[in-house]
Amino acid sequence: MEDKLNYDNMDTNKQFNPRYEKIIKSGILFSAIIFVITSTLIGFTAYKSLSQTDIYQGVYIEDIYVGGENKDDAITEVEKKYISTLDNKAFNITANTVSKRITYKEIDARYNYEKAIVQAYNVGREGNVIQRLILISKAKRNKVIIPLQIDINDKKLKKKINTLANEIYIPVNEHQKEIKESQLLLYIGTSGESLNIEKSSKKVWQELQKKDVKNIVLNVEEIKPKPLDADRIYKEICTKPVDASYEIKDFRIHIKPHVTGIDFDKENARELIKNKQGRQEIAIPLILTEPAILTEVIEAELFKDKLSSYKTNFNAGYVERSHNIALAASKINDIVLAPNDEFYFNEIVGERTLEAGFQNAHVYFGDEIIDGVGGGICQVSTTLYNAVLYSDLQVLRRSNHSMTVGYVPVGQDAAVAYDVLDFGFANNTSNPIIIKSIVGTGNITFELYGVEENKGKTIEIYNDTRQIIPYPVEYIDDPEMEIGEEKVKQKGGDGYTVDTYKIIKKDGKIISRQMITKSRYKPIKKKVLVGTKEQEQETFFEKLDEIFEQPLENQEKDRDEIPEEEKNNEDIIEELNEEKPELL
């Protein structure tokens, strides 16, 4: 096409008019200068505004204008106006119909000037440069009012609220349940009322920020009983039947009562609960199942038979010994032994010390009777030993005394000494046994209870004296007693060798006769105190001194009272001289 523009033939080297080029360059330069000047002015203004150290224009704290002021001046001005404005103020808190008056002073209420000043100073100082400039401009055109926050002592406020809460508090009555015969009775509970201290405290603080508040109504919360739930109730009360049982631990018996099986129809229970319709009581039928072994059967069968009883006597007037007997017996009372359990006296009674409560009383020491801590304890072990013999229990350890005792037949004693001599026996029956100790005035009794496994069996104890050793007598000089006087310091006792037999009878017939112990006792030496002190006689010179030391009138009086023939001093002196050789 000929009329088509031919770009190939155009002169690309054609130049602009120099005049126009100069104008364009001058315009660009001018615009650049204006832009630089404007930017500089804007930047300078922005810099000046952003670098200001005082509070920006347009800022108020409450009704006090603080724009253009530094922080110190601003806080001084605010404090001057508000520092005492809360001193005489008070307000009420109300819940239901009960109100309590609280003064601001009681809760340490004060204006937080420091926080208000910080907030005022931060106006226009948060965000990027553009955001800050916009905020500074807006503050200048429109007021920015910073409220004065009232701070309080939260702990003191909560204490005041708690006083009110206690007065209006109504406790919730939860639903109650009771098993009565074959029914589960559900008693419908009632709602309660209370104040939530935390929420109430927060509300009071918020209301106080409104200034000049007179009454603050607190929200009373309703506390509803936990909802009745058939599934939860089923888990709480329903159980399978459990037999009664017992456990013997640390020589004490612990009976675990039987548990009656309880069940009910959950669907029926749900319907009854759902349709309670304002009723105060719901009755749910129960299915009760008793176990095979009941608690009362266990209690009746455990220790139903008295296996034996043995009693010995003591001098109740010997207070220390009586005390030791009672203390040791109390430690043994109610001891329970399971089948095959072993009893050892020293383990149960413990070491006989003053710290353990024992007192000093007579004990054997060598061939003497002296005072020692725990005297009398052997009578406890001996009495128990005899009860064990008559129960036909297995004796594991027994020792006789070195010398005889007077409270049991010779051969039937059981001596104990901590860490030296012990008495022990085992429960060789098929059932538990319990030991009962009874201490009366001047006597101690042990009774053993269990289950009599061999009806008609009786026990007899026979002591065969094999030898008697007469006691010796020792005479001990006592210079405090006069010649011719004697006093028994320690009574004597014969020594013995005794064989003890246990005879078992069945329905009155002897079925066994067994020697169970051989006891040897030393004689107890009799000790007699013999006086060695001579009678004192008055010498011739002591009598003569006695006469002449009397006053003259007494001497004359004495002369008048004696026969005439004896009034001559020479006669008296001669008579005294005749006695002198016997007194020397």
Coordinates of C-alpha atoms in Angstrom, one line a residue:
M1 CA 0.0 0.0 0.0
E2 CA 1.4 3.3 -1.1
D3 CA -0.5 5.5 1.4
K4 CA 0.6 3.3 4.3
L5 CA 3.0 5.1 6.7
N6 CA 6.5 4.0 6.0
Y7 CA 8.4 4.0 9.2
D8 CA 11.4 2.8 7.5
N9 CA 11.7 6.1 5.5
M10 CA 11.3 8.3 8.6
D11 CA 14.3 10.3 9.8
T12 CA 15.0 9.0 13.3
N13 CA 17.8 11.4 13.8
K14 CA 15.5 14.4 13.8
Q15 CA 16.2 16.7 16.9
F16 CA 13.8 18.7 19.2
N17 CA 13.7 22.4 19.1
P18 CA 16.4 23.7 21.5
R19 CA 14.0 26.4 22.8
Y20 CA 11.5 23.8 24.0
E21 CA 14.1 21.7 25.5
K22 CA 15.4 24.5 27.7
I23 CA 11.9 25.3 29.0
I24 CA 11.3 21.7 29.9
K25 CA 14.5 21.5 31.8
S26 CA 13.8 24.7 33.7
G27 CA 10.4 23.4 34.8
I28 CA 11.8 20.2 36.0
L29 CA 14.4 21.9 38.0
F30 CA 11.9 24.3 39.6
S31 CA 9.6 21.5 40.5
A32 CA 12.5 19.7 42.2
I33 CA 13.4 22.7 44.2
I34 CA 9.8 23.2 45.3
F35 CA 9.6 19.5 46.3
V36 CA 12.8 19.7 48.3
I37 CA 11.8 22.9 50.1
T38 CA 8.3 21.5 50.9
S39 CA 9.7 18.2 52.0
T40 CA 12.3 19.9 54.2
L41 CA 9.6 22.1 55.8
I42 CA 7.3 19.1 56.4
G43 CA 10.2 17.1 57.7
F44 CA 11.3 19.9 60.0
T45 CA 7.8 20.4 61.3
A46 CA 7.4 16.6 61.8
Y47 CA 10.7 16.3 63.5
K48 CA 10.0 19.3 65.8
S49 CA 6.6 17.8 66.7
L50 CA 7.9 14.2 67.2
S51 CA 10.8 15.3 69.3
Q52 CA 8.7 17.3 71.7
T53 CA 9.3 16.2 75.4
D54 CA 6.1 17.7 76.9
I55 CA 2.6 16.4 76.7
Y56 CA 1.0 17.1 73.3
Q57 CA -1.6 19.8 72.9
G58 CA -5.2 18.9 73.4
V59 CA -4.7 16.4 76.2
Y60 CA -6.7 16.5 79.4
I61 CA -6.7 14.5 82.7
E62 CA -10.3 14.5 83.7
D63 CA -11.1 18.3 83.5
I64 CA -7.5 19.5 83.9
Y65 CA -5.7 20.6 80.7
V66 CA -2.2 19.3 80.7
G67 CA -1.2 19.9 77.0
G68 CA 2.2 21.5 76.7
E69 CA 3.2 20.6 80.3
N70 CA 6.0 18.3 81.4
K71 CA 5.1 15.2 83.5
D72 CA 6.2 16.7 86.8
D73 CA 4.1 19.8 86.4
A74 CA 1.1 17.9 85.2
I75 CA 1.1 15.5 88.1
T76 CA 1.5 18.4 90.6
E77 CA -1.5 20.1 89.1
V78 CA -3.7 17.0 89.1
E79 CA -2.8 16.0 92.7
K80 CA -3.5 19.5 93.9
K81 CA -7.1 19.2 92.8
Y82 CA -7.9 15.6 93.5
I83 CA -5.6 14.5 96.4
S84 CA -8.2 14.7 99.2
T85 CA -11.4 14.3 97.2
L86 CA -12.0 10.7 98.2
D87 CA -11.3 11.1 102.0
N88 CA -14.9 11.6 103.0
K89 CA -16.7 9.6 100.4
A90 CA -18.6 6.4 100.9
F91 CA -20.8 4.0 99.1
N92 CA -23.1 1.1 99.7
I93 CA -22.9 -2.5 98.5
T94 CA -26.3 -4.3 98.4
A95 CA -27.3 -7.9 98.0
N96 CA -30.9 -8.9 98.2
T97 CA -32.2 -6.6 100.9
V98 CA -29.0 -6.3 102.9
S99 CA -26.7 -3.3 102.5
K100 CA -23.3 -2.5 103.9
R101 CA -21.7 1.0 103.9
I102 CA -18.0 1.2 102.9
T103 CA -15.9 4.3 103.1
Y104 CA -13.2 4.9 100.5
K105 CA -10.7 5.1 103.4
E106 CA -11.6 1.6 104.6
I107 CA -10.4 0.1 101.3
D108 CA -7.4 2.4 100.8
A109 CA -9.0 4.0 97.7
R110 CA -6.8 6.6 95.8
Y111 CA -6.5 8.1 92.4
N112 CA -3.7 6.6 90.3
Y113 CA -2.1 9.9 89.2
E114 CA 1.0 8.2 87.9
K115 CA -0.8 6.0 85.5
A116 CA -2.9 8.9 84.2
I117 CA 0.2 11.0 83.6
V118 CA 1.9 8.1 81.7
Q119 CA -1.2 7.7 79.5
A120 CA -1.4 11.4 78.8
Y121 CA 2.3 11.6 77.9
N122 CA 1.9 8.5 75.6
V123 CA -0.7 10.3 73.4
G124 CA 1.0 10.7 70.0
R125 CA 4.0 8.6 71.0
E126 CA 2.8 5.2 69.9
G127 CA 2.9 3.7 66.4
N128 CA 5.0 4.7 63.3
V129 CA 5.8 8.3 62.3
I130 CA 2.7 8.7 60.1
Q131 CA 0.4 7.3 62.8
R132 CA 2.0 9.5 65.5
L133 CA 1.6 12.6 63.4
I134 CA -2.1 11.8 62.7
L135 CA -2.7 11.3 66.5
I136 CA -0.9 14.5 67.4
S137 CA -3.0 16.4 64.9
K138 CA -6.2 14.8 66.1
A139 CA -5.4 15.5 69.7
K140 CA -4.8 19.2 68.9
R141 CA -8.1 19.5 67.0
N142 CA -10.2 17.3 69.4
K143 CA -9.8 16.8 73.1
V144 CA -8.2 13.7 74.4
I145 CA -9.5 13.1 78.0
I146 CA -7.6 10.7 80.2
P147 CA -9.7 9.4 83.1
L148 CA -8.3 9.2 86.6
Q149 CA -8.4 5.5 87.7
I150 CA -9.4 4.7 91.3
D151 CA -7.2 2.0 92.8
I152 CA -8.3 0.1 95.9
N153 CA -6.9 -2.6 98.3
D154 CA -8.6 -5.6 96.9
K155 CA -8.0 -7.7 100.0
K156 CA -9.8 -5.2 102.2
L157 CA -12.6 -4.8 99.7
K158 CA -13.1 -8.6 99.6
K159 CA -13.2 -8.8 103.3
K160 CA -16.1 -6.3 103.3
I161 CA -17.9 -8.2 100.6
N162 CA -17.4 -11.4 102.5
T163 CA -19.2 -9.9 105.6
L164 CA -22.2 -9.2 103.4
A165 CA -21.9 -12.6 101.7
N166 CA -22.1 -14.3 105.1
E167 CA -25.3 -12.5 106.0
I168 CA -27.2 -13.3 102.8
Y169 CA -25.8 -16.8 102.4
I170 CA -28.3 -19.6 102.0
P171 CA -26.6 -23.1 101.8
V172 CA -27.6 -25.5 99.1
N173 CA -29.3 -28.6 100.3
E174 CA -28.2 -31.4 98.1
H175 CA -30.4 -34.2 97.2
Q176 CA -30.2 -36.9 100.0
K177 CA -30.6 -40.6 99.7
E178 CA -31.4 -43.2 102.3
I179 CA -31.9 -47.0 102.1
K180 CA -34.9 -47.9 104.1
E181 CA -35.9 -51.5 104.2
S182 CA -36.2 -52.5 100.5
Q183 CA -36.5 -48.9 99.1
L184 CA -34.0 -46.2 98.1
L185 CA -35.6 -42.9 99.2
L186 CA -34.4 -39.8 97.4
Y187 CA -35.1 -36.5 99.2
I188 CA -35.2 -33.6 96.8
G189 CA -32.8 -30.8 97.8
T190 CA -33.3 -27.0 97.6
S191 CA -31.2 -24.3 96.0
G192 CA -29.0 -21.9 97.9
E193 CA -27.8 -18.4 97.4
S194 CA -24.4 -16.8 97.7
L195 CA -22.1 -14.0 96.5
N196 CA -19.2 -14.8 94.2
I197 CA -16.5 -12.8 96.0
E198 CA -14.2 -12.5 93.0
K199 CA -16.9 -11.3 90.6
S200 CA -18.4 -9.0 93.2
S201 CA -15.0 -7.4 93.9
K202 CA -14.4 -6.8 90.2
K203 CA -17.9 -5.2 89.8
V204 CA -17.4 -2.9 92.8
W205 CA -14.0 -1.7 91.3
Q206 CA -15.6 -1.1 87.9
E207 CA -18.5 0.9 89.4
L208 CA -16.2 3.0 91.4
Q209 CA -14.5 4.2 88.2
K210 CA -17.8 6.0 87.3
K211 CA -17.1 8.4 90.2
D212 CA -19.6 9.5 92.9
V213 CA -21.3 6.1 92.9
K214 CA -23.7 5.8 95.9
N215 CA -25.0 2.2 95.7
I216 CA -23.6 -0.9 94.0
V217 CA -26.0 -3.8 93.7
L218 CA -24.2 -7.1 93.7
N219 CA -25.4 -10.1 91.8
V220 CA -26.6 -13.0 94.1
E221 CA -26.0 -16.3 92.5
E222 CA -28.3 -19.3 92.8
I223 CA -26.6 -22.5 93.8
K224 CA -28.6 -25.5 92.5
P225 CA -28.3 -29.0 93.9
K226 CA -26.5 -31.5 91.7
P227 CA -29.0 -33.0 89.3
L228 CA -30.4 -36.4 90.1
D229 CA -28.8 -39.0 87.8
A230 CA -30.0 -42.6 87.9
D231 CA -26.7 -43.8 86.5
R232 CA -24.6 -42.0 89.1
I233 CA -26.8 -43.1 91.9
Y234 CA -26.6 -46.7 90.6
K235 CA -22.8 -46.6 90.7
E236 CA -22.8 -45.1 94.2
I237 CA -25.1 -47.6 96.0
C238 CA -25.4 -50.7 94.0
T239 CA -23.0 -53.5 94.8
K240 CA -22.6 -57.3 94.8
P241 CA -23.0 -59.2 98.1
V242 CA -19.7 -59.8 100.0
D243 CA -19.2 -62.3 102.9
A244 CA -18.0 -61.1 106.3
S245 CA -14.4 -61.9 107.1
Y246 CA -11.7 -61.2 109.6
E247 CA -8.0 -60.4 109.6
I248 CA -5.5 -60.8 112.4
K249 CA -2.7 -58.3 112.2
D250 CA -0.2 -57.3 115.0
F251 CA -2.1 -59.7 117.4
R252 CA -5.3 -57.8 116.9
I253 CA -8.4 -58.9 115.1
H254 CA -10.2 -56.8 112.5
I255 CA -13.6 -57.9 111.4
K256 CA -14.7 -56.8 107.9
P257 CA -18.5 -56.6 108.0
H258 CA -20.5 -58.3 105.4
V259 CA -22.0 -56.3 102.5
T260 CA -25.6 -56.8 101.4
G261 CA -26.0 -56.8 97.6
I262 CA -28.1 -53.9 96.3
D263 CA -29.6 -53.5 92.8
F264 CA -32.4 -51.6 91.2
D265 CA -34.0 -51.1 87.7
K266 CA -32.3 -48.0 86.2
E267 CA -34.9 -47.4 83.6
N268 CA -37.6 -47.4 86.2
A269 CA -35.5 -45.0 88.4
R270 CA -35.1 -42.6 85.4
E271 CA -38.8 -42.4 84.9
L272 CA -39.5 -41.8 88.6
I273 CA -36.9 -39.0 88.7
K274 CA -38.2 -37.5 85.4
N275 CA -41.8 -37.4 86.7
K276 CA -41.1 -36.2 90.2
Q277 CA -43.3 -33.1 89.5
G278 CA -42.4 -31.0 92.6
R279 CA -42.5 -34.0 95.0
Q280 CA -40.1 -33.9 97.9
E281 CA -39.4 -37.6 98.0
I282 CA -38.9 -40.3 95.4
A283 CA -39.0 -44.1 96.4
I284 CA -37.1 -46.5 94.2
P285 CA -37.7 -50.2 94.8
L286 CA -34.5 -52.1 95.6
I287 CA -33.4 -55.7 95.1
L288 CA -31.4 -56.8 98.2
T289 CA -29.3 -60.0 98.4
E290 CA -27.6 -61.2 101.6
P291 CA -24.2 -62.9 101.4
A292 CA -23.6 -66.4 102.7
I293 CA -21.6 -65.3 105.8
L294 CA -23.0 -62.5 107.9
T295 CA -21.0 -60.3 110.4
E296 CA -23.0 -61.5 113.4
V297 CA -22.2 -65.1 112.5
I298 CA -18.5 -64.3 112.5
E299 CA -18.7 -62.5 115.8
A300 CA -20.7 -65.3 117.4
E301 CA -18.5 -68.1 116.2
L302 CA -15.0 -66.6 116.6
F303 CA -14.5 -66.9 120.4
K304 CA -17.6 -68.7 121.5
D305 CA -15.9 -71.1 124.0
K306 CA -13.9 -70.5 127.2
L307 CA -10.9 -72.7 126.8
S308 CA -9.5 -72.1 130.3
S309 CA -9.2 -69.7 133.2
Y310 CA -6.6 -69.3 135.9
K311 CA -6.4 -67.0 138.9
T312 CA -3.6 -66.1 141.4
N313 CA -3.6 -63.7 144.4
F314 CA -1.3 -60.9 145.5
N315 CA -0.9 -58.4 148.2
A316 CA -2.9 -55.3 147.0
G317 CA -1.3 -53.2 149.8
Y318 CA 2.1 -53.6 148.0
V319 CA 1.3 -50.7 145.7
E320 CA 4.3 -50.8 143.4
R321 CA 4.1 -54.5 142.8
S322 CA 0.3 -54.3 142.2
H323 CA 0.9 -51.5 139.7
N324 CA 3.5 -53.6 137.7
I325 CA 1.1 -56.5 137.6
A326 CA -1.8 -54.4 136.3
L327 CA 0.4 -52.6 133.7
A328 CA 1.8 -55.9 132.2
A329 CA -1.6 -57.5 132.2
S330 CA -3.1 -54.6 130.3
K331 CA -0.5 -55.1 127.5
I332 CA -1.6 -58.7 127.1
N333 CA -5.4 -58.1 127.2
D334 CA -7.2 -58.7 123.9
I335 CA -4.2 -60.3 122.2
V336 CA -5.4 -62.5 119.4
L337 CA -3.4 -65.4 118.0
A338 CA -4.3 -67.0 114.6
P339 CA -3.7 -70.7 114.2
N340 CA 0.1 -71.4 114.4
D341 CA 0.8 -67.9 115.7
E342 CA 3.4 -67.7 118.5
F343 CA 3.2 -65.6 121.7
Y344 CA 6.3 -64.4 123.5
F345 CA 5.9 -62.5 126.8
N346 CA 8.9 -60.2 126.4
E347 CA 7.9 -59.2 122.9
I348 CA 4.4 -58.2 124.0
V349 CA 5.1 -56.6 127.4
G350 CA 8.3 -55.0 126.3
E351 CA 11.3 -54.0 128.4
R352 CA 10.6 -53.3 132.0
T353 CA 11.9 -49.7 132.6
L354 CA 10.9 -46.7 134.5
E355 CA 10.3 -44.9 131.2
A356 CA 7.8 -47.6 130.2
G357 CA 5.9 -47.0 133.5
F358 CA 7.2 -49.8 135.6
Q359 CA 8.1 -49.3 139.3
N360 CA 10.6 -50.9 141.8
A361 CA 9.4 -54.0 143.7
H362 CA 10.9 -57.2 145.1
V363 CA 12.7 -59.5 142.7
Y364 CA 15.0 -62.5 143.1
F365 CA 18.7 -61.8 142.6
G366 CA 21.0 -64.7 143.2
D367 CA 19.9 -66.1 146.5
E368 CA 18.6 -62.8 147.8
I369 CA 15.4 -60.8 147.5
I370 CA 16.0 -57.2 146.4
D371 CA 14.1 -54.3 144.8
G372 CA 14.2 -54.1 141.0
V373 CA 12.3 -52.4 138.2
G374 CA 9.3 -54.5 137.2
G375 CA 9.0 -56.6 140.3
G376 CA 5.8 -58.7 140.2
I377 CA 5.9 -59.3 136.5
C378 CA 6.6 -63.0 136.9
Q379 CA 3.2 -63.4 138.6
V380 CA 1.6 -62.2 135.3
S381 CA 3.7 -64.7 133.2
T382 CA 3.0 -67.5 135.7
T383 CA -0.7 -66.9 135.7
L384 CA -0.8 -66.9 131.9
Y385 CA 1.3 -70.0 131.8
N386 CA -1.2 -71.9 133.9
A387 CA -4.1 -70.8 131.7
V388 CA -2.1 -72.0 128.7
L389 CA -1.5 -75.4 130.4
Y390 CA -5.2 -75.9 131.1
S391 CA -6.0 -74.9 127.5
D392 CA -3.7 -77.6 126.3
L393 CA -1.8 -75.1 124.1
Q394 CA 1.8 -75.8 123.0
V395 CA 4.4 -74.3 125.4
L396 CA 7.4 -73.2 123.5
R397 CA 9.6 -71.7 126.2
R398 CA 9.3 -71.8 130.0
S399 CA 11.8 -71.5 132.9
N400 CA 11.2 -71.9 136.6
H401 CA 12.4 -69.4 139.1
S402 CA 15.7 -69.9 140.9
M403 CA 13.7 -70.2 144.2
T404 CA 10.1 -71.0 144.8
V405 CA 7.2 -68.5 144.6
G406 CA 4.1 -68.5 146.8
Y407 CA 1.3 -67.8 144.4
V408 CA 1.2 -71.1 142.5
P409 CA 2.1 -74.7 143.4
V410 CA 5.8 -75.6 143.2
G411 CA 6.6 -76.6 139.6
Q412 CA 3.9 -74.4 137.9
D413 CA 5.7 -71.0 137.7
A414 CA 7.1 -69.3 134.6
A415 CA 10.0 -66.8 135.3
V416 CA 10.7 -64.0 132.9
A417 CA 13.6 -61.5 132.6
Y418 CA 14.0 -59.2 129.6
D419 CA 16.6 -60.5 127.2
V420 CA 17.4 -63.4 129.6
L421 CA 14.3 -65.5 130.3
D422 CA 11.1 -65.6 128.3
F423 CA 7.8 -67.4 128.2
G424 CA 6.3 -68.5 124.9
F425 CA 3.5 -70.6 123.5
A426 CA 1.8 -71.3 120.2
N427 CA -1.8 -71.5 119.1
N428 CA -1.9 -75.1 118.0
T429 CA -5.6 -75.1 117.4
S430 CA -7.5 -74.6 114.1
N431 CA -9.2 -71.4 115.2
P432 CA -8.1 -68.0 116.6
I433 CA -7.8 -67.6 120.3
I434 CA -8.1 -64.4 122.3
I435 CA -6.5 -63.7 125.7
K436 CA -8.4 -61.8 128.3
S437 CA -6.7 -60.4 131.4
I438 CA -8.7 -59.3 134.5
V439 CA -7.0 -57.6 137.4
G440 CA -9.0 -57.2 140.6
T441 CA -8.2 -56.1 144.1
G442 CA -5.4 -58.5 145.1
N443 CA -5.9 -61.0 142.2
I444 CA -5.2 -61.5 138.5
T445 CA -7.0 -63.8 136.2
F446 CA -6.3 -64.9 132.6
E447 CA -9.1 -66.4 130.4
L448 CA -8.5 -67.9 127.0
Y449 CA -11.3 -68.0 124.5
G450 CA -11.6 -69.8 121.1
V451 CA -13.4 -72.8 119.7
E452 CA -13.5 -76.0 121.7
E453 CA -12.4 -78.6 119.2
N454 CA -12.5 -81.6 121.4
K455 CA -15.6 -81.8 123.5
G456 CA -15.3 -83.6 126.8
K457 CA -11.5 -83.1 127.1
T458 CA -10.2 -81.9 130.4
I459 CA -6.7 -81.1 131.7
E460 CA -5.2 -81.9 135.1
I461 CA -1.7 -80.8 136.4
Y462 CA 0.2 -83.0 138.9
N463 CA 3.4 -82.0 140.6
D464 CA 5.7 -84.9 141.9
T465 CA 8.1 -83.6 144.5
R466 CA 11.3 -85.6 144.1
Q467 CA 13.5 -83.8 146.6
I468 CA 13.3 -81.3 149.4
I469 CA 16.3 -79.3 150.4
P470 CA 16.0 -77.6 153.8
Y471 CA 16.8 -74.0 153.9
P472 CA 20.0 -72.8 155.7
V473 CA 20.0 -70.1 158.4
E474 CA 22.5 -67.3 158.4
Y475 CA 23.0 -65.2 161.6
I476 CA 24.2 -61.6 161.0
D477 CA 25.6 -59.4 163.7
D478 CA 23.8 -56.1 164.1
P479 CA 25.6 -53.5 166.2
E480 CA 22.5 -51.4 166.4
M481 CA 20.5 -54.1 168.2
E482 CA 21.2 -55.0 171.9
I483 CA 22.6 -58.3 172.9
G484 CA 19.9 -60.9 173.2
E485 CA 17.7 -59.3 170.5
E486 CA 17.0 -61.2 167.2
K487 CA 15.1 -60.1 164.1
V488 CA 14.3 -62.1 160.8
K489 CA 15.6 -60.1 157.9
Q490 CA 14.7 -62.6 155.2
K491 CA 12.4 -65.6 155.6
G492 CA 13.7 -68.9 154.5
G493 CA 12.3 -71.4 152.1
D494 CA 13.1 -75.0 151.3
G495 CA 14.5 -76.0 147.9
Y496 CA 12.8 -78.5 145.7
T497 CA 13.2 -80.8 142.7
V498 CA 9.8 -81.3 141.1
D499 CA 8.5 -83.2 138.1
T500 CA 5.3 -81.7 136.6
Y501 CA 2.9 -83.9 134.7
K502 CA 0.0 -82.9 132.4
I503 CA -2.9 -85.5 132.5
I504 CA -5.4 -85.3 129.7
K505 CA -8.8 -86.9 130.2
K506 CA -11.6 -87.6 127.8
D507 CA -15.1 -87.9 129.3
G508 CA -13.4 -88.5 132.7
K509 CA -11.0 -91.2 131.4
I510 CA -7.2 -90.6 131.3
I511 CA -6.0 -90.7 127.7
S512 CA -2.5 -89.4 128.3
R513 CA -0.1 -88.6 131.1
Q514 CA 3.0 -86.7 130.1
M515 CA 5.9 -85.1 132.2
I516 CA 6.1 -81.6 130.8
T517 CA 8.7 -79.9 133.0
K518 CA 11.5 -80.7 135.6
S519 CA 12.0 -77.8 137.9
R520 CA 14.8 -77.3 140.4
Y521 CA 14.6 -74.6 143.1
K522 CA 17.4 -73.5 145.4
P523 CA 16.5 -73.1 149.0
I524 CA 16.0 -69.5 150.2
K525 CA 18.4 -68.8 153.0
K526 CA 16.9 -67.5 156.2
K527 CA 18.7 -64.4 157.4
V528 CA 18.5 -63.5 161.1
L529 CA 19.9 -60.2 162.6
V530 CA 21.5 -60.8 166.0
G531 CA 22.2 -57.9 168.4
T532 CA 25.7 -57.2 169.5
K533 CA 25.3 -53.9 171.4
E534 CA 26.0 -54.1 175.2
Q535 CA 23.7 -52.3 177.6
E536 CA 25.3 -49.1 178.9
Q537 CA 25.9 -48.8 182.8
E538 CA 26.3 -45.5 184.8
T539 CA 29.8 -45.3 186.3
F540 CA 30.7 -44.1 189.9
F541 CA 32.1 -40.8 188.7
E542 CA 29.0 -40.1 186.4
K543 CA 26.7 -40.7 189.5
L544 CA 28.9 -38.5 191.7
D545 CA 28.9 -35.7 189.1
E546 CA 25.2 -35.9 188.8
I547 CA 24.8 -35.4 192.6
F548 CA 27.2 -32.4 192.9
E549 CA 25.9 -30.7 189.8
Q550 CA 22.4 -30.3 191.4
P551 CA 21.6 -26.9 193.1
L552 CA 22.1 -26.7 196.9
E553 CA 18.4 -26.5 197.6
N554 CA 17.8 -29.6 195.5
Q555 CA 20.5 -31.4 197.5
E556 CA 18.9 -30.4 200.8
K557 CA 15.5 -31.4 199.5
D558 CA 16.8 -34.8 198.4
R559 CA 18.3 -35.3 201.8
D560 CA 14.9 -34.7 203.5
E561 CA 13.4 -37.3 201.2
I562 CA 15.8 -40.2 202.1
P563 CA 16.1 -42.0 205.4
E564 CA 18.1 -40.4 208.1
E565 CA 20.8 -43.1 208.1
E566 CA 21.5 -42.3 204.4
K567 CA 21.9 -38.5 204.7
N568 CA 25.7 -38.7 205.5
N569 CA 27.8 -38.0 202.3
E570 CA 30.5 -40.2 203.5
D571 CA 28.1 -43.2 203.6
I572 CA 27.0 -42.4 200.0
I573 CA 30.6 -42.2 198.8
E574 CA 31.5 -45.4 200.5
E575 CA 28.5 -47.2 198.9
L576 CA 29.4 -45.9 195.3
N577 CA 33.0 -47.0 195.8
E578 CA 31.8 -50.6 196.3
E579 CA 30.2 -50.6 192.6
K580 CA 33.2 -49.1 190.8
P581 CA 35.0 -52.3 189.7
E582 CA 31.9 -53.7 187.7
L583 CA 31.6 -50.5 185.7
L584 CA 35.2 -50.4 184.4

